[in-house]
Protein backbone atom coordinates (compact mmCIF):
# COMPACT_ATOMS: atom_id res chain seq x y z
CA UNK A 1 0.00 0.00 0.00
CA UNK A 2 1.30 3.43 -0.96
CA UNK A 3 -0.60 5.87 1.30
CA UNK A 4 -0.54 9.37 -0.15
CA UNK A 5 -2.73 11.12 2.39
CA UNK A 6 -4.79 10.30 5.44
CA UNK A 7 -7.09 11.80 8.04
CA UNK A 8 -9.18 10.78 11.02
CA UNK A 9 -12.94 10.74 10.34
CA UNK A 10 -15.23 11.65 13.23
CA UNK A 11 -18.99 11.19 12.82
CA UNK A 12 -20.48 13.00 15.84
CA UNK A 13 -24.09 12.80 17.00
CA UNK A 14 -24.46 16.57 16.42
CA UNK A 15 -21.97 17.66 13.73
CA UNK A 16 -22.60 21.41 14.13
CA UNK A 17 -21.99 21.25 17.89
CA UNK A 18 -18.79 19.24 17.45
CA UNK A 19 -17.54 21.44 14.61
CA UNK A 20 -18.05 24.50 16.82
CA UNK A 21 -16.15 22.77 19.65
CA UNK A 22 -13.14 21.84 17.50
CA UNK A 23 -13.10 25.23 15.73
CA UNK A 24 -14.06 27.66 18.51
CA UNK A 25 -13.14 25.96 21.80
CA UNK A 26 -10.07 23.97 20.80
CA UNK A 27 -9.15 26.62 18.24
CA UNK A 28 -8.23 24.24 15.40
CA UNK A 29 -7.75 25.90 12.02
CA UNK A 30 -10.12 24.84 9.25
CA UNK A 31 -8.40 23.15 6.31
CA UNK A 32 -11.54 23.05 4.20
CA UNK A 33 -15.31 22.79 4.22
CA UNK A 34 -17.33 20.64 1.85
CA UNK A 35 -20.87 19.48 1.15
CA UNK A 36 -24.16 21.37 1.35
CA UNK A 37 -24.05 24.79 3.05
CA UNK A 38 -26.78 23.80 5.53
CA UNK A 39 -24.81 20.73 6.71
CA UNK A 40 -21.15 21.18 5.73
CA UNK A 41 -18.39 18.79 6.63
CA UNK A 42 -15.25 20.37 8.07
CA UNK A 43 -11.67 19.23 7.90
CA UNK A 44 -9.33 20.67 10.53
CA UNK A 45 -5.56 20.87 10.65
CA UNK A 46 -4.37 18.59 13.43
CA UNK A 47 -0.61 19.05 13.71
CA UNK A 48 0.84 16.94 10.94
CA UNK A 49 -2.56 15.31 10.26
CA UNK A 50 -6.15 16.18 9.52
CA UNK A 51 -9.42 15.65 11.39
CA UNK A 52 -12.67 15.50 9.44
CA UNK A 53 -15.81 16.23 11.48
CA UNK A 54 -18.89 15.44 9.43
CA UNK A 55 -21.84 13.22 9.77
CA UNK A 56 -24.03 12.71 11.57
CA UNK A 57 -23.18 9.44 13.22
CA UNK A 58 -25.90 7.30 14.76
CA UNK A 59 -24.09 6.81 18.05
CA UNK A 60 -21.34 8.26 20.19
CA UNK A 61 -17.88 7.04 19.04
CA UNK A 62 -16.70 4.33 21.42
CA UNK A 63 -13.09 3.60 22.37
CA UNK A 64 -11.62 6.43 20.33
CA UNK A 65 -9.13 8.98 21.62
CA UNK A 66 -7.24 11.79 19.90
CA UNK A 67 -3.62 12.33 20.97
CA UNK A 68 -2.80 16.04 20.68
CA UNK A 69 0.73 17.21 21.39
CA UNK A 70 0.76 20.80 22.67
CA UNK A 71 3.51 23.10 23.94
CA UNK A 72 2.05 23.63 27.43
CA UNK A 73 -0.44 21.06 28.74
CA UNK A 74 -1.21 22.98 31.95
CA UNK A 75 -2.05 26.19 30.08
CA UNK A 76 -4.24 24.41 27.50
CA UNK A 77 -5.97 22.34 30.19
CA UNK A 78 -6.74 25.47 32.22
CA UNK A 79 -8.00 27.34 29.13
CA UNK A 80 -10.30 24.46 28.17
CA UNK A 81 -11.51 23.97 31.75
CA UNK A 82 -12.37 27.68 31.98
CA UNK A 83 -14.28 27.38 28.69
CA UNK A 84 -16.49 24.68 30.21
CA UNK A 85 -14.91 21.67 28.49
CA UNK A 86 -15.47 18.35 30.26
CA UNK A 87 -12.30 17.57 32.21
CA UNK A 88 -11.49 13.89 32.57
CA UNK A 89 -8.09 14.15 34.26
CA UNK A 90 -5.80 16.93 35.44
CA UNK A 91 -2.27 17.28 34.03
CA UNK A 92 0.27 14.84 35.43
CA UNK A 93 3.57 13.30 34.46
CA UNK A 94 3.15 9.73 33.29
CA UNK A 95 5.64 6.93 34.14
CA UNK A 96 6.92 7.17 30.54
CA UNK A 97 7.84 10.83 31.12
CA UNK A 98 5.18 12.66 29.09
CA UNK A 99 2.88 15.19 30.72
CA UNK A 100 -0.75 14.34 29.93
CA UNK A 101 -4.18 15.77 30.69
CA UNK A 102 -7.48 14.43 29.40
CA UNK A 103 -10.58 16.33 28.33
CA UNK A 104 -13.61 15.26 26.29
CA UNK A 105 -15.33 16.62 23.22
CA UNK A 106 -19.15 17.08 23.23
CA UNK A 107 -19.71 13.38 22.41
CA UNK A 108 -17.29 12.18 25.08
CA UNK A 109 -14.37 11.42 22.76
CA UNK A 110 -11.22 11.59 24.90
CA UNK A 111 -8.69 14.21 23.88
CA UNK A 112 -5.29 13.37 25.33
CA UNK A 113 -3.30 16.60 25.64
CA UNK A 114 0.39 15.72 25.65
CA UNK A 115 3.50 17.77 26.41
CA UNK A 116 6.94 16.38 25.68
CA UNK A 117 9.31 17.77 28.36
CA UNK A 118 12.63 19.22 27.21
CA UNK A 119 14.60 16.34 28.75
CA UNK A 120 12.43 13.55 27.31
CA UNK A 121 14.03 11.10 24.80
CA UNK A 122 11.50 12.16 22.15
CA UNK A 123 13.20 15.58 22.16
CA UNK A 124 16.73 14.29 21.76
CA UNK A 125 18.53 14.06 18.45
CA UNK A 126 18.64 10.32 17.76
CA UNK A 127 21.42 10.43 15.12
mmCIF file of C-alpha atoms in Angstrom:
data_model
loop_
_atom_site.group_PDB
_atom_site.id
_atom_site.type_symbol
_atom_site.label_atom_id
_atom_site.label_comp_id
_atom_site.label_asym_id
_atom_site.label_seq_id
_atom_site.Cartn_x
_atom_site.Cartn_y
_atom_site.Cartn_z
ATOM 1 C CA UNK A 1 0.000 0.000 0.000
ATOM 2 C CA UNK A 2 1.305 3.430 -0.964
ATOM 3 C CA UNK A 3 -0.604 5.871 1.303
ATOM 4 C CA UNK A 4 -0.536 9.367 -0.152
ATOM 5 C CA UNK A 5 -2.725 11.119 2.388
ATOM 6 C CA UNK A 6 -4.795 10.298 5.444
ATOM 7 C CA UNK A 7 -7.092 11.800 8.038
ATOM 8 C CA UNK A 8 -9.184 10.780 11.017
ATOM 9 C CA UNK A 9 -12.942 10.745 10.341
ATOM 10 C CA UNK A 10 -15.230 11.653 13.225
ATOM 11 C CA UNK A 11 -18.995 11.194 12.822
ATOM 12 C CA UNK A 12 -20.482 13.001 15.843
ATOM 13 C CA UNK A 13 -24.094 12.801 16.995
ATOM 14 C CA UNK A 14 -24.463 16.572 16.422
ATOM 15 C CA UNK A 15 -21.971 17.660 13.730
ATOM 16 C CA UNK A 16 -22.599 21.413 14.126
ATOM 17 C CA UNK A 17 -21.989 21.252 17.889
ATOM 18 C CA UNK A 18 -18.793 19.236 17.454
ATOM 19 C CA UNK A 19 -17.541 21.440 14.612
ATOM 20 C CA UNK A 20 -18.049 24.500 16.819
ATOM 21 C CA UNK A 21 -16.154 22.770 19.648
ATOM 22 C CA UNK A 22 -13.144 21.843 17.498
ATOM 23 C CA UNK A 23 -13.099 25.226 15.728
ATOM 24 C CA UNK A 24 -14.065 27.658 18.506
ATOM 25 C CA UNK A 25 -13.137 25.958 21.795
ATOM 26 C CA UNK A 26 -10.067 23.965 20.803
ATOM 27 C CA UNK A 27 -9.147 26.622 18.237
ATOM 28 C CA UNK A 28 -8.234 24.242 15.401
ATOM 29 C CA UNK A 29 -7.747 25.897 12.018
ATOM 30 C CA UNK A 30 -10.121 24.838 9.254
ATOM 31 C CA UNK A 31 -8.398 23.153 6.312
ATOM 32 C CA UNK A 32 -11.537 23.052 4.205
ATOM 33 C CA UNK A 33 -15.313 22.788 4.219
ATOM 34 C CA UNK A 34 -17.334 20.635 1.849
ATOM 35 C CA UNK A 35 -20.873 19.480 1.147
ATOM 36 C CA UNK A 36 -24.157 21.365 1.352
ATOM 37 C CA UNK A 37 -24.050 24.791 3.050
ATOM 38 C CA UNK A 38 -26.782 23.800 5.526
ATOM 39 C CA UNK A 39 -24.806 20.732 6.710
ATOM 40 C CA UNK A 40 -21.155 21.181 5.733
ATOM 41 C CA UNK A 41 -18.393 18.793 6.631
ATOM 42 C CA UNK A 42 -15.253 20.373 8.066
ATOM 43 C CA UNK A 43 -11.668 19.226 7.897
ATOM 44 C CA UNK A 44 -9.332 20.668 10.533
ATOM 45 C CA UNK A 45 -5.561 20.869 10.647
ATOM 46 C CA UNK A 46 -4.365 18.587 13.429
ATOM 47 C CA UNK A 47 -0.611 19.053 13.714
ATOM 48 C CA UNK A 48 0.839 16.935 10.939
ATOM 49 C CA UNK A 49 -2.556 15.311 10.261
ATOM 50 C CA UNK A 50 -6.151 16.178 9.517
ATOM 51 C CA UNK A 51 -9.425 15.646 11.392
ATOM 52 C CA UNK A 52 -12.674 15.504 9.435
ATOM 53 C CA UNK A 53 -15.814 16.235 11.480
ATOM 54 C CA UNK A 54 -18.887 15.444 9.428
ATOM 55 C CA UNK A 55 -21.843 13.219 9.769
ATOM 56 C CA UNK A 56 -24.035 12.709 11.575
ATOM 57 C CA UNK A 57 -23.177 9.435 13.221
ATOM 58 C CA UNK A 58 -25.898 7.300 14.755
ATOM 59 C CA UNK A 59 -24.091 6.813 18.051
ATOM 60 C CA UNK A 60 -21.339 8.258 20.190
ATOM 61 C CA UNK A 61 -17.884 7.036 19.040
ATOM 62 C CA UNK A 62 -16.695 4.335 21.423
ATOM 63 C CA UNK A 63 -13.091 3.599 22.373
ATOM 64 C CA UNK A 64 -11.623 6.431 20.335
ATOM 65 C CA UNK A 65 -9.126 8.983 21.623
ATOM 66 C CA UNK A 66 -7.244 11.789 19.899
ATOM 67 C CA UNK A 67 -3.619 12.326 20.968
ATOM 68 C CA UNK A 68 -2.796 16.036 20.684
ATOM 69 C CA UNK A 69 0.727 17.211 21.393
ATOM 70 C CA UNK A 70 0.761 20.796 22.669
ATOM 71 C CA UNK A 71 3.507 23.103 23.935
ATOM 72 C CA UNK A 72 2.049 23.631 27.431
ATOM 73 C CA UNK A 73 -0.443 21.060 28.743
ATOM 74 C CA UNK A 74 -1.206 22.984 31.946
ATOM 75 C CA UNK A 75 -2.049 26.193 30.081
ATOM 76 C CA UNK A 76 -4.238 24.408 27.503
ATOM 77 C CA UNK A 77 -5.968 22.340 30.190
ATOM 78 C CA UNK A 78 -6.737 25.471 32.222
ATOM 79 C CA UNK A 79 -7.998 27.344 29.135
ATOM 80 C CA UNK A 80 -10.298 24.460 28.172
ATOM 81 C CA UNK A 81 -11.510 23.971 31.752
ATOM 82 C CA UNK A 82 -12.371 27.680 31.980
ATOM 83 C CA UNK A 83 -14.281 27.385 28.688
ATOM 84 C CA UNK A 84 -16.490 24.677 30.212
ATOM 85 C CA UNK A 85 -14.914 21.671 28.492
ATOM 86 C CA UNK A 86 -15.474 18.349 30.258
ATOM 87 C CA UNK A 87 -12.301 17.569 32.215
ATOM 88 C CA UNK A 88 -11.489 13.888 32.573
ATOM 89 C CA UNK A 89 -8.090 14.149 34.258
ATOM 90 C CA UNK A 90 -5.798 16.934 35.440
ATOM 91 C CA UNK A 91 -2.267 17.279 34.028
ATOM 92 C CA UNK A 92 0.275 14.838 35.435
ATOM 93 C CA UNK A 93 3.572 13.305 34.463
ATOM 94 C CA UNK A 94 3.150 9.730 33.292
ATOM 95 C CA UNK A 95 5.637 6.928 34.143
ATOM 96 C CA UNK A 96 6.920 7.174 30.537
ATOM 97 C CA UNK A 97 7.841 10.832 31.115
ATOM 98 C CA UNK A 98 5.183 12.661 29.091
ATOM 99 C CA UNK A 99 2.877 15.193 30.720
ATOM 100 C CA UNK A 100 -0.754 14.342 29.935
ATOM 101 C CA UNK A 101 -4.177 15.769 30.689
ATOM 102 C CA UNK A 102 -7.482 14.430 29.399
ATOM 103 C CA UNK A 103 -10.581 16.328 28.328
ATOM 104 C CA UNK A 104 -13.609 15.263 26.295
ATOM 105 C CA UNK A 105 -15.329 16.617 23.220
ATOM 106 C CA UNK A 106 -19.149 17.084 23.234
ATOM 107 C CA UNK A 107 -19.712 13.381 22.413
ATOM 108 C CA UNK A 108 -17.288 12.182 25.084
ATOM 109 C CA UNK A 109 -14.372 11.418 22.756
ATOM 110 C CA UNK A 110 -11.224 11.587 24.896
ATOM 111 C CA UNK A 111 -8.688 14.214 23.881
ATOM 112 C CA UNK A 112 -5.285 13.369 25.328
ATOM 113 C CA UNK A 113 -3.299 16.597 25.639
ATOM 114 C CA UNK A 114 0.385 15.722 25.651
ATOM 115 C CA UNK A 115 3.496 17.767 26.413
ATOM 116 C CA UNK A 116 6.944 16.381 25.676
ATOM 117 C CA UNK A 117 9.313 17.772 28.356
ATOM 118 C CA UNK A 118 12.633 19.222 27.208
ATOM 119 C CA UNK A 119 14.596 16.338 28.752
ATOM 120 C CA UNK A 120 12.428 13.549 27.311
ATOM 121 C CA UNK A 121 14.033 11.095 24.800
ATOM 122 C CA UNK A 122 11.495 12.161 22.153
ATOM 123 C CA UNK A 123 13.204 15.580 22.164
ATOM 124 C CA UNK A 124 16.731 14.288 21.761
ATOM 125 C CA UNK A 125 18.527 14.063 18.455
ATOM 126 C CA UNK A 126 18.642 10.322 17.765
ATOM 127 C CA UNK A 127 21.425 10.427 15.120
#
